[in-house]
Coordinates of C-alpha atoms and ligand atoms in Angstrom, one line a residue:
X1 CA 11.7 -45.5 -27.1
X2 CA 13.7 -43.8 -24.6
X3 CA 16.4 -45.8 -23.3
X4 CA 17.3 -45.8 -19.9
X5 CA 20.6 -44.6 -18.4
X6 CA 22.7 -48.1 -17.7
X7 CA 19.5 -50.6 -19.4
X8 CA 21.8 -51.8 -22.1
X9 CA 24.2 -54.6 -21.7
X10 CA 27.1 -54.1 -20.6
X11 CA 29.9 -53.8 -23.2
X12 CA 33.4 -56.1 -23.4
X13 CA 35.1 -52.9 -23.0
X14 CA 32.9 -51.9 -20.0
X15 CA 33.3 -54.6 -18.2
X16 CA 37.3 -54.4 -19.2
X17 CA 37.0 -50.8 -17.7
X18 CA 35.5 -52.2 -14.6
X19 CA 37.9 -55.0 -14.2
X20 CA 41.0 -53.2 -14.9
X21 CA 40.1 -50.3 -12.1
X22 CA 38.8 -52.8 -9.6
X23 CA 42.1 -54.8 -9.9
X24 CA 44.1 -51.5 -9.4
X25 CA 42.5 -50.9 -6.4
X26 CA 43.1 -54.3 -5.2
X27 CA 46.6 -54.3 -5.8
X28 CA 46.8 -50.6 -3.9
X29 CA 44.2 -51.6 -1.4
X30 CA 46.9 -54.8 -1.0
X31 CA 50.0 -52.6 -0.5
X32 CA 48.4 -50.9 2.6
X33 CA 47.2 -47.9 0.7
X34 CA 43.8 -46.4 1.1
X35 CA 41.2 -46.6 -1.6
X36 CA 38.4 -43.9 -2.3
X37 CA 35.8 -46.2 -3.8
X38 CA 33.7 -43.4 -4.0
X39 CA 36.1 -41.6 -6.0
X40 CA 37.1 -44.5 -8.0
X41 CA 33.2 -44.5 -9.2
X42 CA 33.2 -41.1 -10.3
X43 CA 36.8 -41.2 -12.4
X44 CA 35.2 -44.5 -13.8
X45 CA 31.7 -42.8 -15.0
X46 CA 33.7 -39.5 -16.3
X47 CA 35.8 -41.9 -18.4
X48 CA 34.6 -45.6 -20.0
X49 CA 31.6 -46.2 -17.9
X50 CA 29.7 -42.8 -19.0
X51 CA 26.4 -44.9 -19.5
X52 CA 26.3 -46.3 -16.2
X53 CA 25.3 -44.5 -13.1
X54 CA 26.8 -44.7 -9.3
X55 CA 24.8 -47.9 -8.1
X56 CA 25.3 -50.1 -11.1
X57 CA 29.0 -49.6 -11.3
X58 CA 29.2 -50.2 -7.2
X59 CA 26.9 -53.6 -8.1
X60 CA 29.4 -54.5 -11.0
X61 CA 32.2 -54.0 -8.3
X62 CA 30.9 -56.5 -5.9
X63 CA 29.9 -58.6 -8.8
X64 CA 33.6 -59.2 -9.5
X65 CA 34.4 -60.2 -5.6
X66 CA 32.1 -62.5 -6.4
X67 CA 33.7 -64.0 -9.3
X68 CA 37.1 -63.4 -7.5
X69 CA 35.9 -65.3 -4.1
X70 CA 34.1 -68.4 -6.3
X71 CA 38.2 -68.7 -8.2
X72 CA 38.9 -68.7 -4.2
X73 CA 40.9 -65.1 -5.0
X74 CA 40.8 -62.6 -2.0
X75 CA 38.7 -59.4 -3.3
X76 CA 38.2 -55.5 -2.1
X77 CA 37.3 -56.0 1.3
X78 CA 34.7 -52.8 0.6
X79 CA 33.3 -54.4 -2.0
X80 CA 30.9 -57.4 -0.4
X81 CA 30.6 -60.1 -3.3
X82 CA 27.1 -60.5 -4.7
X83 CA 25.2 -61.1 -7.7
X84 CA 26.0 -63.3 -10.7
X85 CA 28.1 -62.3 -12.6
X86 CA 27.9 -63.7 -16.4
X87 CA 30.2 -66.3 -18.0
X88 CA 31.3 -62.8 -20.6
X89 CA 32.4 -61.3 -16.5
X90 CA 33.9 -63.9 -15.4
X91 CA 36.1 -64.5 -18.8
X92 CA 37.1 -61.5 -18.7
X93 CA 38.3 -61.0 -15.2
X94 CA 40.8 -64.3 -15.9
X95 CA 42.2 -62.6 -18.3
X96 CA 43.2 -59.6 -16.4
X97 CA 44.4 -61.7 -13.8
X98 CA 46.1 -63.8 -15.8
X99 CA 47.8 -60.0 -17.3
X100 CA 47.7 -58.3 -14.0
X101 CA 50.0 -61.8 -12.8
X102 CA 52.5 -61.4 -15.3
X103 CA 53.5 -57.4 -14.4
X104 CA 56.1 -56.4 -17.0
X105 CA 59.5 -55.8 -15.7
X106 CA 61.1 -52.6 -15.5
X107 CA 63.2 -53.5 -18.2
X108 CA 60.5 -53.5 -20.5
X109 CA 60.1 -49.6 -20.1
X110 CA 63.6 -49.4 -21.5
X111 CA 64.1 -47.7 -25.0
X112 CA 66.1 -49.7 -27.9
X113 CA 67.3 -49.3 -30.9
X114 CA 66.7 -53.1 -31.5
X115 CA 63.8 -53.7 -33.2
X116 CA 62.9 -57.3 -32.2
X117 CA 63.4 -56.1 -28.6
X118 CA 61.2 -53.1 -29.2
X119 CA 58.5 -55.4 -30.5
X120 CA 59.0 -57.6 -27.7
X121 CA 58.8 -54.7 -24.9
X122 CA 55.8 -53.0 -26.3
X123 CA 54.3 -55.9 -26.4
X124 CA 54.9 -56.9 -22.9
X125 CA 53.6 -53.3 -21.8
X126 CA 50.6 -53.9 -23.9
X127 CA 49.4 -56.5 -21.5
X128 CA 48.4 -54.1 -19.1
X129 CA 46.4 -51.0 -19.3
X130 CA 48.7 -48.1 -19.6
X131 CA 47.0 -45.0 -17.8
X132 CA 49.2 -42.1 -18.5
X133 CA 50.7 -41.2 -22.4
X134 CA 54.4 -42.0 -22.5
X135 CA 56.5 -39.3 -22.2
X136 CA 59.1 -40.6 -25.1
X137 CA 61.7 -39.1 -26.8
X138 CA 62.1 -35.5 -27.9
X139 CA 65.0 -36.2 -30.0
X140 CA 65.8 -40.5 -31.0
X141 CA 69.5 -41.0 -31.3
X142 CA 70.5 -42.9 -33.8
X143 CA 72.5 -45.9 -32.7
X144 CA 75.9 -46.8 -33.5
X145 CA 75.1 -49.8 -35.7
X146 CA 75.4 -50.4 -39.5
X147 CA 71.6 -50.1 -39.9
X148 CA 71.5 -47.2 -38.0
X149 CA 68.0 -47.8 -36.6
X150 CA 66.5 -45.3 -33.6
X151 CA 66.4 -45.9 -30.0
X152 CA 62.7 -45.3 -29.5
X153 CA 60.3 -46.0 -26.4
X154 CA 58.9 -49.2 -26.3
X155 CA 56.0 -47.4 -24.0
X156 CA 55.3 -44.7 -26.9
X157 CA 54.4 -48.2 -29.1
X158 CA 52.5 -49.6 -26.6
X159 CA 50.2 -47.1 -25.8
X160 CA 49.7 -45.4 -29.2
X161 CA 48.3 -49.3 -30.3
X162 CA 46.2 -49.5 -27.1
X163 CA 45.0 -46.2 -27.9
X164 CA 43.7 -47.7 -31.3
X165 CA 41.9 -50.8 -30.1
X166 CA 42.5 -52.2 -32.9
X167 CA 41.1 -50.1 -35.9
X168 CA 44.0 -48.4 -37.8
X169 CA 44.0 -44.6 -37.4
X170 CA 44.5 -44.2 -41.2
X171 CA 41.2 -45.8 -42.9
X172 CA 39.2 -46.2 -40.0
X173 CA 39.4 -50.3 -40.8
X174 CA 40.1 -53.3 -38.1
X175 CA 43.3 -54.9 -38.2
X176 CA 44.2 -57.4 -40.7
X177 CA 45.0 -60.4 -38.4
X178 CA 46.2 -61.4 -34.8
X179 CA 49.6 -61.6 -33.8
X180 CA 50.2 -63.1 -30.5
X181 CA 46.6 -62.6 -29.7
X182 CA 46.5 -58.7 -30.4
X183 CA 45.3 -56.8 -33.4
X184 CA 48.6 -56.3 -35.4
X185 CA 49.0 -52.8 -36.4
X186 CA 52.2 -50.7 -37.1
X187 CA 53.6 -47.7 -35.9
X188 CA 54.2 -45.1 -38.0
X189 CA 55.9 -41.9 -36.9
X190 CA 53.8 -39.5 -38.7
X191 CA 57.0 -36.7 -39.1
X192 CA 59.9 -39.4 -39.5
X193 CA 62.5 -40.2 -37.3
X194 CA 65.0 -39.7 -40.3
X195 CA 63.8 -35.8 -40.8
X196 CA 63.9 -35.6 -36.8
X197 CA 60.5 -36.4 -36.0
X198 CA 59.7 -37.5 -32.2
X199 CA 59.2 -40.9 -30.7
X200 CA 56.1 -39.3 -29.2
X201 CA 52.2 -40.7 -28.9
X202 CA 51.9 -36.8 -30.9
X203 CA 54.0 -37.9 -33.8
X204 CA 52.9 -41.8 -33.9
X205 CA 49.8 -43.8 -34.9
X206 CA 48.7 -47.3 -35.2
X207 CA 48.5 -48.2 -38.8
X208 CA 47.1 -51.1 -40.8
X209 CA 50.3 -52.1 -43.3
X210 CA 48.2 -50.9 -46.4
X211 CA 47.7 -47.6 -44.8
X212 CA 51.8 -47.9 -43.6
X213 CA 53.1 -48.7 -46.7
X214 CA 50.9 -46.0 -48.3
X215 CA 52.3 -43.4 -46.0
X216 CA 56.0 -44.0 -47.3
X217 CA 55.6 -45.2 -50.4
X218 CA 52.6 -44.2 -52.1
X219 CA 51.8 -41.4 -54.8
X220 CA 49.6 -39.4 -52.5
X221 CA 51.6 -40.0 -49.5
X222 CA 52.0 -36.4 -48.6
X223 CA 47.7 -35.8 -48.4
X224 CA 47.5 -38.9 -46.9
X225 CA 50.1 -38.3 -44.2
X226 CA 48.0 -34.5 -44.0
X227 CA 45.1 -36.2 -43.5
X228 CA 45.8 -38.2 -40.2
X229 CA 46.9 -34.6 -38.8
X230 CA 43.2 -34.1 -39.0
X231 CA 41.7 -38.2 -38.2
X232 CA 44.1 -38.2 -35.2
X233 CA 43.6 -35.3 -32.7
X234 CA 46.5 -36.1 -30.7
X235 CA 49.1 -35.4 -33.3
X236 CA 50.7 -32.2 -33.3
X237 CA 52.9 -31.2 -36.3
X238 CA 56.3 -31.0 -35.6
X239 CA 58.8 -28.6 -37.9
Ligands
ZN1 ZN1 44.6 -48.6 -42.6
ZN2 ZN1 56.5 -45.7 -40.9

């Protein structure tokens, strides 16, 4: 049976796509910019809405001023409200709002040394989608303290987890538990910050603690750290 382009349900992660662009525009369209809503569909189709074609996404647009006008929300002028939008839509949608409400602060972006306040940062900037990889840092200092931990870029963490959605980039498996509501995985920097590596997304990956531990500690810890140079195409080996 051949299946027709956009005839499958919709996917959490579609519908996130959907909700997270549509919300960016608002919040532009808001600030007195212009928005190309044409545009906007074709960036969304050549990315996470591949499977659907111009019309549906446009009819998923106005589905969500629909959900947006019934919680009494102003929506994308452009985009008149229509259709019903399922309870799985409308779930959703709160939950960006509710992320999209609580913006993180600038601070956030700043790098530490602290790891608590790392933690805390990156997960703060993992409330939001981030669209563009982190620049990070080149070359972590070391900071003056006792421990001597690295002053690394709570953005680098955030994204290089987002990135993973959850499955850990070193066996492929889904994280072992929640924390705070989000798939708990570590970052690992691949070359380590103690032999120089970077705090960059192409020396970091989201690991499972197994997989972490096994990168530091374990007997085959030099083919396993080769092998996520080959699982993960954004690293890039660093000498
Ligand atoms: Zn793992
Ligand atoms: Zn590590």
């Amino acid at each position: 049976m051949e299946i027709k382009k956009g005839s499958l349900r919709w996917t959490d992660v579609e519908i996130r796509a959907a909700v997270d662009a549509y919300l960016d525009m608002l919040e532009r369209e808001q600030s007195g910019q212009k928005i190309n809503k044409a545009q906007e569909n074709r960036t969304l189709r050549a990315g996470a809405l591949a499977e659907r074609n111009a019309s549906a996404v446009e009819y998923r647009m106005q589905n969500i001023s629909a959900v947006l006008s019934q919680m009494g929300r102003p929506g994308i002028v452009g985009y008149k409200p229509a259709g019903h939008a399922g309870a799985n839509v409308e779930k959703i949608i709160r939950e960006r709002l509710n992320e999209w409400d609580n913006k993180p602060n600038p601070e956030d972006f700043g790098p530490t040394a602290d790891d608590a306040t790392l933690e805390r940062r990156a997960t703060q900037l993992e409330k939001r989608t981030i669209k563009n990889p982190p620049e990070g840092i080149a070359k972590p200092q070391q900071s003056a303290s006792s421990r001597a931990m690295f002053v690394r870029d709570p953005a680098v963490r955030a994204w290089v987890r987002q990135q993973a959605q959850g499955i850990c980039e070193g066996c492929g498996e889904s994280a072992p538990f929640l924390m705070n509501g989000f798939p708990f995985l570590e970052v690992h920097h691949v070359k380590h910050l103690a032999d120089q590596g970077s705090d960059r997304i192409s020396n970091a990956v989201a690991l499972c603690p197994n997989c972490h531990r096994r990168c530091h500690h374990s007997s085959d810890r030099e083919e396993f750290t080769a092998s996520l140079y080959q699982k993960v195409l954004r690293l890039t080996r660093e000498d």
